[in-house]
Amino acid sequence: MKHKVITNLLIERIATEGKCLGYHEGKVVFVSKVAPGDVVDVRITKGKSSFMEGEVVHFHSYAKERVEPFCAHFGTCGGCKWQHITYELQKDYKRQQVVDQFERIAKVPIPKVAPLLGSAKTQYYRNKLDFTFSNSRWLTREEIDSEQAFERNALGFHIPKMFDKIIDIEHCYLQDGLSNACRNSLRTFAREKGISFYDIRNQVGLLRNLIIRTTSTDQTMVIVQFGENDPESILMIMDFLKATFPEITSLLYVINTKGNETFHDLDLITFSGLPYIEEEMEGLRFRIGPKSFYQTNSDQAYELYKVVRDQAQLKGDEVVYDLYTGTGTIANFVAKQAKQVIGVEYVPAAIEDAKLNSQLNGIENTLFYAGDMKDILTEEFIASHARPDLIITDPPRAGMDEKVIQMLLRIAAPTIVYVSCNPATQARDLALLGERYAVEQIQPVDMFPQTYHVENVVRLTIKP
Ligand SMILES: C[S@@+](CC[C@H](N)C(=O)[O-])C[C@H]1O[C@@H](n2cnc3c(N)ncnc32)[C@H](O)[C@@H]1O
C-alpha cells in the first residue's frame, strides 16, 4: 500500500493527536493537516494490517466549517495546528476526544462529559515561549527552487521532527506583551553585528536560545542562552536588550556549552532587575524563577484550579494530598479550605518554590516533599502523616505509575480529583482505579486553543 494514492477520500472525523481519519475499503486512514468534511487525495506513508497513514497530495473540496488560518507560519510551524477549524468546533472535538478515550480505554461507567470549558483568549494566551537561534533557517520550496542565496540565520521554532531546522518567526500569536518585538529586534541586532547564531549540528555559535516569560501582573522575564563564553559580545547583547526594553523586569543569561538546551543544572546570571517574576491569583502571589514550572496559560490555569476546587468540595477540616504538585500551586490554592495539604513532587527545586510560595502567602498548613512518587508514597509515609480525605493528582502526560495507582487503591481516600493533560493515559489509569472508585464528574478544560491538546478533571468517589 505504501506510496499508493487513494483518491476522493472523505475525511470523516478527528482522531487522536490532532490527526483526522477517513475510511478506505473498510480500513481507517489517518491524515494530518485536514478537517472533517474535506475531500482529498492521500499518498499512503504507512500501511499496517489494521490502519494506514497518509499525507494529502490534493484537495478536491474543503469542509464548509473551515476558516482561514490567521498566522502566516501556519502549516510549517508546529504550533497552533487547528487554526483552520473554528473555535466552536475545536471545543467540540476536544470534548469528543475525552469521550472517545474514556469509552475506548477506561471501560468504566461514566457520567455525561461536561461541555469543554473554553478559553476566553484564543490567541496570545501563553506566558512562556522558547525560541531557538540557528544558522540553518528552514527554506521554503520556492526559496530552494529559486537557487538564490538567502539569509540563513534564524530565530524561531523547531520544524516538527527536524531537530536542526528552525522556522524564522515574524509574528507569533501565542504570546502578548513585548514578545514579538523583543525576538525580532534581537535577531536584527545580532544579524547587523555579525554575531554567530547557533549551529545545532556542530554545536558552535554564540546565540543559542531566547526564553520570554510574562505574567498577568505585567512583569517580564527574558533569558538569553549563549553557546559560548564571549564576555564582550554577551555584554553588548545584554546591554542592547536592557536599553531597548526597559519593561523587562528580570533580565538573565546563562552560558550553556553542553550538548542539550536544558539549563536546570547551570547557574543563571541576573543581568538586571530581579531574578524572578511573580504571578498573582485570588490575591495569592506565586514566585517564578527561571527554572520554575508554571502553567503556561495563566488565565486558564485559574479556571482549571477553580474546577479542581469545585470538584474537591472541601469543608475546611480535610487532609489533602496534592500529588505531582510542581511548584505547589494547587496545594497553595486550596490550602485555605483544608486542614492540611501535603504536596509531593519529583523536582527538588520545584519543592523549594512550593515552600517559598506558602511562606510568601503566609500559608502555614502545607508540607512539601521531593522524590519519585512511587518511592515517597508508601505505607510508612501514610502512617507518619494523617491519612488523606482527598487526593488531588496531576501527573505528567505519561499518567501515573502502576505502583502509585496500587497505593492509591490501598489508601482508599474517600475522594480523588484527577487532573490530566492526556485523556488516554488518564482513561488507562481510571480502568485500574475503577476497582474501588466510581467516576462522578468529568470536566474538560481548554488550556491550549488552536491545538488538539485538552486538559481533563475527573472527580472519583470511593464505592460503598
Ligand atoms: C502536570 S505537572 C503538575 C503541575 C502542577 N500540578 C501545577 O498545576 O502547576 C506534573 C508534575 O509531575 C512531576 N513528576 C513527573 N514524574 C514524577 C514522579 N515520578 N514523581 C513525582 N513527580 C513527578 C513533574 O516534575 C511535574 O512537576
Short mmCIF file of C-alpha atoms and ligand atoms in Angstrom, two decimals:
data_model
loop_
_atom_site.label_atom_id
_atom_site.label_comp_id
_atom_site.label_asym_id
_atom_site.label_seq_id
_atom_site.Cartn_x
_atom_site.Cartn_y
_atom_site.Cartn_z
CA MET A 1 0.00 0.00 0.00
CA LYS A 2 2.88 2.40 0.75
CA HIS A 3 3.10 5.28 -1.76
CA LYS A 4 -0.27 4.33 -3.26
CA VAL A 5 -2.58 7.33 -3.75
CA ILE A 6 -6.14 6.99 -2.51
CA THR A 7 -8.42 9.40 -4.34
CA ASN A 8 -11.52 11.24 -3.14
CA LEU A 9 -11.17 10.25 0.49
CA LEU A 10 -13.82 11.88 2.68
CA ILE A 11 -12.35 12.99 6.00
CA GLU A 12 -14.96 11.90 8.49
CA ARG A 13 -13.75 12.92 11.92
CA ILE A 14 -11.00 13.99 14.25
CA ALA A 15 -8.82 11.20 15.63
CA THR A 16 -6.18 11.44 18.37
CA GLU A 17 -3.21 13.82 18.43
CA GLY A 18 -4.79 16.26 16.01
CA LYS A 19 -4.97 13.82 13.10
CA CYS A 20 -8.22 13.16 11.25
CA LEU A 21 -9.49 9.96 9.73
CA GLY A 22 -11.41 8.61 6.78
CA TYR A 23 -12.21 5.06 5.62
CA HIS A 24 -10.89 3.28 2.54
CA GLU A 25 -12.17 -0.22 1.73
CA GLY A 26 -13.14 -0.65 5.38
CA LYS A 27 -9.74 0.40 6.72
CA VAL A 28 -9.02 3.54 8.75
CA VAL A 29 -6.75 6.11 7.08
CA PHE A 30 -5.16 8.72 9.39
CA VAL A 31 -4.34 12.05 7.75
CA SER A 32 -2.74 15.27 9.13
CA LYS A 33 -3.45 18.90 8.19
CA VAL A 34 -7.09 18.27 7.18
CA ALA A 35 -10.52 18.94 8.70
CA PRO A 36 -13.63 16.73 8.93
CA GLY A 37 -15.60 17.33 5.72
CA ASP A 38 -12.56 17.78 3.44
CA VAL A 39 -12.36 15.52 0.37
CA VAL A 40 -8.75 14.73 -0.52
CA ASP A 41 -6.32 12.56 -2.43
CA VAL A 42 -3.89 10.95 0.01
CA ARG A 43 -0.50 9.33 -0.57
CA ILE A 44 -0.05 6.44 1.86
CA THR A 45 3.08 6.80 4.01
CA LYS A 46 2.45 3.86 6.35
CA GLY A 47 0.39 0.75 5.72
CA LYS A 48 -0.41 -1.65 8.54
CA SER A 49 -2.89 -4.53 8.65
CA SER A 50 -5.39 -2.54 10.71
CA PHE A 51 -4.82 1.06 9.57
CA MET A 52 -2.98 3.35 7.17
CA GLU A 53 -1.39 6.79 7.44
CA GLY A 54 -1.06 9.25 4.62
CA GLU A 55 -0.38 12.80 3.52
CA VAL A 56 -2.59 14.99 1.37
CA VAL A 57 -1.48 15.46 -2.24
CA HIS A 58 -4.63 17.21 -3.47
CA PHE A 59 -7.75 18.85 -2.01
CA HIS A 60 -10.95 18.24 -4.04
CA SER A 61 -13.11 20.29 -1.69
CA TYR A 62 -12.83 21.87 1.69
CA ALA A 63 -15.10 21.37 4.71
CA LYS A 64 -17.79 24.07 4.99
CA GLU A 65 -16.72 24.87 8.56
CA ARG A 66 -13.12 25.64 7.63
CA VAL A 67 -11.80 29.11 8.47
CA GLU A 68 -8.82 30.99 7.09
CA PRO A 69 -5.75 30.44 9.34
CA PHE A 70 -4.65 33.76 10.85
CA CYS A 71 -0.92 33.07 11.04
CA ALA A 72 1.50 33.35 8.10
CA HIS A 73 3.51 30.44 9.55
CA PHE A 74 0.53 28.04 9.61
CA GLY A 75 1.32 24.68 8.04
CA THR A 76 5.08 24.93 8.57
CA CYS A 77 5.31 25.83 12.24
CA GLY A 78 4.49 23.06 14.72
CA GLY A 79 2.25 25.23 16.93
CA CYS A 80 -1.43 26.24 16.52
CA LYS A 81 -2.22 23.38 14.12
CA TRP A 82 -6.01 23.81 14.40
CA GLN A 83 -6.26 27.37 13.12
CA HIS A 84 -8.28 26.18 10.12
CA ILE A 85 -11.05 24.94 12.42
CA THR A 86 -13.48 27.32 14.17
CA TYR A 87 -13.04 27.59 17.92
CA GLU A 88 -16.57 26.26 18.50
CA LEU A 89 -15.68 23.06 16.61
CA GLN A 90 -12.29 22.81 18.31
CA LYS A 91 -14.14 22.76 21.64
CA ASP A 92 -16.50 20.01 20.45
CA TYR A 93 -13.62 17.93 19.09
CA LYS A 94 -11.63 18.24 22.30
CA ARG A 95 -14.58 17.15 24.39
CA GLN A 96 -15.21 14.27 21.96
CA GLN A 97 -11.60 13.13 22.43
CA VAL A 98 -12.27 12.72 26.14
CA VAL A 99 -15.50 10.80 25.42
CA ASP A 100 -13.73 8.54 22.89
CA GLN A 101 -10.74 7.76 25.13
CA PHE A 102 -12.93 7.03 28.12
CA GLU A 103 -15.22 4.73 26.13
CA ARG A 104 -12.35 3.01 24.34
CA ILE A 105 -9.83 2.65 27.18
CA ALA A 106 -11.37 3.31 30.62
CA LYS A 107 -14.33 0.97 30.09
CA VAL A 108 -15.88 2.05 33.39
CA PRO A 109 -19.34 3.59 33.72
CA ILE A 110 -19.06 7.33 33.21
CA PRO A 111 -21.45 10.25 33.69
CA LYS A 112 -22.06 12.71 30.84
CA VAL A 113 -18.84 14.54 29.97
CA ALA A 114 -19.48 18.25 30.66
CA PRO A 115 -19.06 20.73 27.78
CA LEU A 116 -15.45 21.80 27.49
CA LEU A 117 -14.61 24.93 29.47
CA GLY A 118 -13.29 27.18 26.71
CA SER A 119 -10.61 29.81 26.94
CA ALA A 120 -11.69 33.47 26.75
CA LYS A 121 -8.45 34.19 24.89
CA THR A 122 -7.86 32.05 21.81
CA GLN A 123 -4.69 33.94 20.82
CA TYR A 124 -1.85 35.45 22.88
CA TYR A 125 -2.63 33.15 25.79
CA ARG A 126 0.82 31.75 26.60
CA ASN A 127 3.03 33.21 29.32
CA LYS A 128 6.18 31.44 28.15
CA LEU A 129 7.82 30.94 24.77
CA ASP A 130 11.13 29.39 23.96
CA PHE A 131 12.81 30.49 20.71
CA THR A 132 15.86 28.81 19.19
CA PHE A 133 18.68 30.54 17.27
CA SER A 134 20.02 28.65 14.30
CA ASN A 135 22.34 29.21 11.35
CA SER A 136 20.18 26.78 9.38
CA ARG A 137 16.94 28.58 8.66
CA TRP A 138 14.14 26.48 7.17
CA LEU A 139 13.80 27.42 3.49
CA THR A 140 10.54 27.18 1.59
CA ARG A 141 10.31 25.12 -1.60
CA GLU A 142 10.11 28.37 -3.61
CA GLU A 143 13.30 29.68 -2.00
CA ILE A 144 15.16 26.46 -2.76
CA ASP A 145 13.88 26.36 -6.34
CA SER A 146 14.89 29.99 -6.94
CA GLU A 147 18.56 28.98 -6.40
CA GLN A 148 19.31 32.38 -4.84
CA ALA A 149 21.41 32.93 -1.72
CA PHE A 150 19.34 33.68 1.40
CA GLU A 151 19.90 34.83 4.94
CA ARG A 152 20.28 31.57 6.85
CA ASN A 153 20.39 32.90 10.43
CA ALA A 154 17.04 32.36 12.11
CA LEU A 155 15.30 32.81 15.44
CA GLY A 156 12.10 30.89 15.92
CA PHE A 157 10.73 27.40 16.47
CA HIS A 158 11.87 23.92 15.51
CA ILE A 159 10.22 22.44 12.43
CA PRO A 160 8.32 19.34 13.64
CA LYS A 161 10.54 16.24 13.59
CA MET A 162 13.61 18.19 12.33
CA PHE A 163 15.91 18.95 15.22
CA ASP A 164 18.26 21.24 13.28
CA LYS A 165 15.82 23.27 11.16
CA ILE A 166 14.31 26.43 12.56
CA ILE A 167 11.45 28.42 11.12
CA ASP A 168 12.19 32.15 11.34
CA ILE A 169 9.21 33.62 13.19
CA GLU A 170 8.00 37.07 12.17
CA HIS A 171 4.90 37.19 14.33
CA CYS A 172 3.71 34.65 16.85
CA TYR A 173 0.09 34.79 18.02
CA LEU A 174 0.81 32.86 21.18
CA GLN A 175 2.39 35.47 23.45
CA ASP A 176 1.45 39.06 24.10
CA GLY A 177 3.46 41.93 25.52
CA LEU A 178 6.92 42.61 24.18
CA SER A 179 7.46 39.04 22.96
CA ASN A 180 7.32 39.68 19.19
CA ALA A 181 9.22 42.96 19.37
CA CYS A 182 11.92 41.53 21.63
CA ARG A 183 12.55 38.47 19.44
CA ASN A 184 12.59 40.42 16.18
CA SER A 185 14.80 43.26 17.35
CA LEU A 186 17.33 40.91 18.98
CA ARG A 187 17.53 38.94 15.72
CA THR A 188 18.01 42.10 13.63
CA PHE A 189 20.64 43.42 16.05
CA ALA A 190 22.55 40.12 16.00
CA ARG A 191 22.47 39.91 12.20
CA GLU A 192 23.67 43.52 11.86
CA LYS A 193 26.52 42.98 14.34
CA GLY A 194 27.54 39.71 12.70
CA ILE A 195 27.06 37.73 15.93
CA SER A 196 27.03 33.98 15.33
CA PHE A 197 23.75 32.04 15.55
CA TYR A 198 23.99 28.53 16.95
CA ASP A 199 24.96 25.66 14.66
CA ILE A 200 22.84 22.88 16.13
CA ARG A 201 24.62 20.06 14.28
CA ASN A 202 28.16 21.12 15.16
CA GLN A 203 27.24 22.73 18.49
CA VAL A 204 29.06 26.01 17.98
CA GLY A 205 27.88 29.61 17.89
CA LEU A 206 27.13 32.29 20.47
CA LEU A 207 23.38 32.89 20.40
CA ARG A 208 21.56 29.71 21.32
CA ASN A 209 18.15 30.28 22.79
CA LEU A 210 15.76 33.03 23.95
CA ILE A 211 13.08 32.47 26.58
CA ILE A 212 10.40 35.06 27.27
CA ARG A 213 8.07 34.72 30.26
CA THR A 214 5.27 37.12 31.06
CA THR A 215 2.71 37.46 33.86
CA SER A 216 -0.80 38.84 34.22
CA THR A 217 0.81 41.40 36.56
CA ASP A 218 2.79 42.84 33.60
CA GLN A 219 6.16 41.51 34.61
CA THR A 220 8.53 40.09 32.01
CA MET A 221 11.47 37.75 32.31
CA VAL A 222 13.91 37.38 29.41
CA ILE A 223 16.60 34.71 29.44
CA VAL A 224 19.29 34.52 26.76
CA GLN A 225 21.19 31.28 26.45
CA PHE A 226 24.69 31.52 24.99
CA GLY A 227 26.52 28.56 23.46
CA GLU A 228 29.98 30.05 24.03
CA ASN A 229 31.67 32.26 26.60
CA ASP A 230 32.45 35.51 24.79
CA PRO A 231 32.15 38.20 27.53
CA GLU A 232 32.41 41.20 25.19
CA SER A 233 29.64 40.08 22.82
CA ILE A 234 27.48 38.87 25.70
CA LEU A 235 27.72 42.30 27.34
CA MET A 236 26.84 44.01 24.05
CA ILE A 237 23.72 41.84 23.60
CA MET A 238 22.51 42.16 27.17
CA ASP A 239 23.09 45.93 27.14
CA PHE A 240 21.09 46.13 23.93
CA LEU A 241 18.12 44.27 25.47
CA LYS A 242 18.25 46.31 28.68
CA ALA A 243 18.31 49.64 26.82
CA THR A 244 15.71 48.69 24.17
CA PHE A 245 13.20 47.06 26.54
CA PRO A 246 13.16 48.84 29.89
CA GLU A 247 9.87 46.95 30.58
CA ILE A 248 11.87 43.76 31.22
CA THR A 249 11.71 43.26 34.98
CA SER A 250 14.01 40.25 35.08
CA LEU A 251 16.83 40.01 32.53
CA LEU A 252 19.08 36.97 32.80
CA TYR A 253 21.55 34.96 30.82
CA VAL A 254 23.22 31.58 31.00
CA ILE A 255 26.26 30.15 29.25
CA ASN A 256 25.47 26.64 28.10
CA THR A 257 28.18 24.73 26.25
CA LYS A 258 26.53 21.33 26.87
CA GLY A 259 25.03 19.15 24.19
CA ASN A 260 21.45 19.92 25.23
CA GLU A 261 19.45 23.10 25.77
CA THR A 262 18.27 22.41 29.32
CA PHE A 263 19.83 24.63 31.96
CA HIS A 264 18.47 23.11 35.18
CA ASP A 265 22.00 22.18 36.20
CA LEU A 266 23.57 25.55 35.29
CA ASP A 267 23.91 28.90 37.09
CA LEU A 268 21.94 31.77 35.66
CA ILE A 269 23.25 35.31 35.88
CA THR A 270 20.82 38.14 36.64
CA PHE A 271 21.93 40.96 34.34
CA SER A 272 19.33 43.46 35.52
CA GLY A 273 16.14 43.55 37.55
CA LEU A 274 15.06 40.72 39.86
CA PRO A 275 15.91 37.02 39.45
CA TYR A 276 12.21 36.15 39.37
CA ILE A 277 8.77 37.34 38.28
CA GLU A 278 5.54 37.00 40.24
CA GLU A 279 2.14 35.77 39.14
CA GLU A 280 -1.00 36.52 41.11
CA MET A 281 -4.19 34.53 41.62
CA GLU A 282 -7.03 35.46 44.00
CA GLY A 283 -4.60 37.60 45.98
CA LEU A 284 -2.06 34.76 46.23
CA ARG A 285 1.43 35.50 44.88
CA PHE A 286 3.44 32.87 43.07
CA ARG A 287 7.15 33.48 42.57
CA ILE A 288 8.52 32.15 39.30
CA GLY A 289 12.28 31.77 38.93
CA PRO A 290 13.98 30.99 35.60
CA LYS A 291 13.90 27.27 36.39
CA SER A 292 10.40 27.16 37.88
CA PHE A 293 7.45 25.49 36.21
CA TYR A 294 4.24 27.49 35.98
CA GLN A 295 1.16 26.56 33.92
CA THR A 296 1.72 28.27 30.55
CA ASN A 297 -1.79 29.74 30.19
CA SER A 298 -2.22 31.81 33.37
CA ASP A 299 -5.90 32.75 32.84
CA GLN A 300 -6.94 29.16 32.13
CA ALA A 301 -4.76 27.85 34.96
CA TYR A 302 -7.02 29.87 37.26
CA GLU A 303 -10.13 28.36 35.61
CA LEU A 304 -8.60 24.88 35.92
CA TYR A 305 -7.80 25.34 39.59
CA LYS A 306 -11.34 26.57 40.24
CA VAL A 307 -12.67 23.36 38.64
CA VAL A 308 -10.35 21.34 40.89
CA ARG A 309 -11.54 23.27 43.93
CA ASP A 310 -15.20 22.80 42.96
CA GLN A 311 -14.74 19.06 42.46
CA ALA A 312 -12.81 18.81 45.74
CA GLN A 313 -15.83 20.10 47.73
CA LEU A 314 -13.68 20.90 50.74
CA LYS A 315 -15.29 21.92 54.03
CA GLY A 316 -12.17 23.01 55.91
CA ASP A 317 -11.32 20.03 58.11
CA GLU A 318 -9.80 17.74 55.47
CA VAL A 319 -6.29 16.44 54.95
CA VAL A 320 -5.43 16.79 51.26
CA TYR A 321 -2.58 15.17 49.32
CA ASP A 322 -1.56 17.08 46.20
CA LEU A 323 0.42 14.58 44.13
CA TYR A 324 2.73 15.80 41.35
CA THR A 325 2.42 19.22 42.94
CA GLY A 326 5.04 21.01 40.76
CA THR A 327 5.66 24.34 42.46
CA GLY A 328 2.72 23.69 44.79
CA THR A 329 0.29 25.98 43.01
CA ILE A 330 -2.79 23.77 43.52
CA ALA A 331 -1.71 22.93 47.08
CA ASN A 332 -1.41 26.61 47.99
CA PHE A 333 -4.59 27.46 46.08
CA VAL A 334 -6.74 25.03 48.13
CA ALA A 335 -4.87 25.40 51.44
CA LYS A 336 -7.37 27.92 52.87
CA GLN A 337 -10.20 25.39 52.50
CA ALA A 338 -8.35 22.48 54.15
CA LYS A 339 -6.87 21.50 57.50
CA GLN A 340 -3.60 20.40 55.93
CA VAL A 341 -2.21 19.95 52.41
CA ILE A 342 0.73 17.68 51.63
CA GLY A 343 2.41 18.13 48.25
CA VAL A 344 4.75 15.61 46.61
CA GLU A 345 6.88 16.25 43.54
CA TYR A 346 9.94 14.85 41.77
CA VAL A 347 11.94 18.07 41.20
CA PRO A 348 13.63 19.35 44.39
CA ALA A 349 13.85 22.96 43.07
CA ALA A 350 10.08 22.95 42.45
CA ILE A 351 9.51 21.83 46.05
CA GLU A 352 11.69 24.72 47.24
CA ASP A 353 9.46 27.08 45.19
CA ALA A 354 6.34 25.45 46.64
CA LYS A 355 7.58 26.07 50.20
CA LEU A 356 8.57 29.62 49.33
CA ASN A 357 5.13 30.27 47.82
CA SER A 358 3.46 29.08 51.05
CA GLN A 359 5.75 31.37 53.06
CA LEU A 360 5.16 34.36 50.76
CA ASN A 361 1.43 34.00 51.28
CA GLY A 362 1.51 33.29 55.00
CA ILE A 363 0.17 29.74 54.42
CA GLU A 364 1.16 27.53 57.35
CA ASN A 365 -0.79 24.32 56.78
CA THR A 366 1.23 22.92 53.84
CA LEU A 367 4.04 20.37 53.81
CA PHE A 368 6.08 19.50 50.72
CA TYR A 369 8.27 16.52 49.91
CA ALA A 370 10.62 15.92 46.97
CA GLY A 371 11.08 12.50 45.40
CA ASP A 372 9.72 9.95 42.96
CA MET A 373 6.05 9.40 43.73
CA LYS A 374 6.32 5.63 43.84
CA ASP A 375 9.14 5.86 46.42
CA ILE A 376 7.62 8.60 48.58
CA LEU A 377 4.02 7.45 48.70
CA THR A 378 4.48 4.37 50.90
CA GLU A 379 2.67 2.81 53.88
CA GLU A 380 5.30 4.41 56.16
CA PHE A 381 4.65 7.84 54.64
CA ILE A 382 0.91 7.48 55.21
CA ALA A 383 1.49 6.19 58.75
CA SER A 384 3.71 9.16 59.64
CA HIS A 385 1.21 11.70 58.26
CA ALA A 386 -2.54 11.98 58.57
CA ARG A 387 -4.50 9.77 56.14
CA PRO A 388 -5.88 11.87 53.27
CA ASP A 389 -9.58 12.68 52.98
CA LEU A 390 -8.93 13.88 49.45
CA ILE A 391 -6.20 13.16 46.93
CA ILE A 392 -5.57 15.58 44.09
CA THR A 393 -3.33 14.08 41.44
CA ASP A 394 -1.92 15.88 38.37
CA PRO A 395 0.65 13.56 36.76
CA PRO A 396 2.67 14.24 33.57
CA ARG A 397 1.41 13.10 30.13
CA ALA A 398 2.51 9.51 30.79
CA GLY A 399 -0.01 9.24 33.63
CA MET A 400 0.62 7.51 36.95
CA ASP A 401 2.97 4.62 37.58
CA GLU A 402 1.03 1.41 38.27
CA LYS A 403 2.71 1.16 41.68
CA VAL A 404 1.29 4.58 42.57
CA ILE A 405 -2.20 3.52 41.43
CA GLN A 406 -2.00 0.36 43.56
CA MET A 407 -1.02 2.56 46.51
CA LEU A 408 -3.99 4.88 45.88
CA LEU A 409 -6.26 1.81 45.93
CA ARG A 410 -4.78 0.79 49.29
CA ILE A 411 -5.03 4.30 50.77
CA ALA A 412 -8.69 4.38 49.69
CA ALA A 413 -9.22 8.11 50.28
CA PRO A 414 -12.95 8.95 50.05
CA THR A 415 -12.36 11.24 47.04
CA ILE A 416 -9.78 11.63 44.28
CA VAL A 417 -9.65 14.58 41.89
CA TYR A 418 -7.58 13.51 38.89
CA VAL A 419 -6.24 16.32 36.65
CA SER A 420 -4.67 15.21 33.37
CA CYS A 421 -3.25 16.70 30.19
CA ASN A 422 -3.64 13.37 28.41
CA PRO A 423 -7.10 11.73 28.49
CA ALA A 424 -5.68 8.49 27.03
CA THR A 425 -3.38 7.78 29.99
CA GLN A 426 -5.98 9.15 32.37
CA ALA A 427 -8.51 6.66 30.95
CA ARG A 428 -5.95 3.84 31.33
CA ASP A 429 -5.42 4.79 35.00
CA LEU A 430 -9.17 5.04 35.60
CA ALA A 431 -9.59 1.49 34.32
CA LEU A 432 -7.44 0.37 37.29
CA LEU A 433 -8.88 2.82 39.81
CA GLY A 434 -12.35 1.61 38.75
CA GLU A 435 -11.81 -1.41 41.02
CA ARG A 436 -12.67 0.79 44.04
CA TYR A 437 -13.73 4.16 42.62
CA ALA A 438 -16.73 5.46 40.69
CA VAL A 439 -16.40 8.35 38.25
CA GLU A 440 -18.70 11.14 39.39
CA GLN A 441 -17.80 14.20 37.31
CA ILE A 442 -15.80 14.83 34.13
CA GLN A 443 -14.86 18.38 33.16
CA PRO A 444 -12.58 19.02 30.17
CA VAL A 445 -10.80 22.39 30.13
CA ASP A 446 -9.06 24.09 27.22
CA MET A 447 -5.59 25.31 28.15
CA PHE A 448 -4.27 25.46 24.57
CA PRO A 449 -6.65 26.87 21.92
CA GLN A 450 -5.68 26.19 18.27
CA THR A 451 -4.13 22.85 19.28
CA TYR A 452 -5.58 19.39 19.84
CA HIS A 453 -4.46 19.33 23.48
CA VAL A 454 -7.09 19.00 26.17
CA GLU A 455 -6.90 19.06 29.96
CA ASN A 456 -9.40 16.97 31.87
CA VAL A 457 -10.52 16.94 35.50
CA VAL A 458 -12.30 13.91 36.96
CA ARG A 459 -13.87 13.51 40.37
CA LEU A 460 -13.80 9.95 41.74
CA THR A 461 -15.51 8.73 44.86
CA ILE A 462 -14.91 5.51 46.70
CA LYS A 463 -17.52 2.82 46.12
CA PRO A 464 -19.59 1.84 49.18
C1 LIG B 1 1.41 18.30 35.05
S1 LIG B 1 2.70 18.76 36.11
C2 LIG B 1 1.84 19.23 37.55
C3 LIG B 1 1.73 20.68 37.69
C4 LIG B 1 1.13 21.25 38.92
N1 LIG B 1 0.06 20.47 39.50
C5 LIG B 1 0.62 22.65 38.54
O1 LIG B 1 -0.57 22.82 38.33
O2 LIG B 1 1.46 23.55 38.42
C6 LIG B 1 3.35 17.21 36.58
C7 LIG B 1 4.44 17.26 37.62
O3 LIG B 1 4.80 15.95 37.97
C8 LIG B 1 6.19 15.90 38.25
N2 LIG B 1 6.60 14.47 38.12
C9 LIG B 1 6.79 13.77 36.99
N3 LIG B 1 7.11 12.49 37.26
C10 LIG B 1 7.10 12.39 38.62
C11 LIG B 1 7.34 11.31 39.51
N4 LIG B 1 7.66 10.09 39.06
N5 LIG B 1 7.26 11.54 40.83
C12 LIG B 1 6.93 12.77 41.29
N6 LIG B 1 6.68 13.84 40.48
C13 LIG B 1 6.77 13.65 39.17
C14 LIG B 1 6.78 16.84 37.23
O4 LIG B 1 8.05 17.29 37.64
C15 LIG B 1 5.72 17.95 37.17
O5 LIG B 1 6.03 19.00 38.06
#
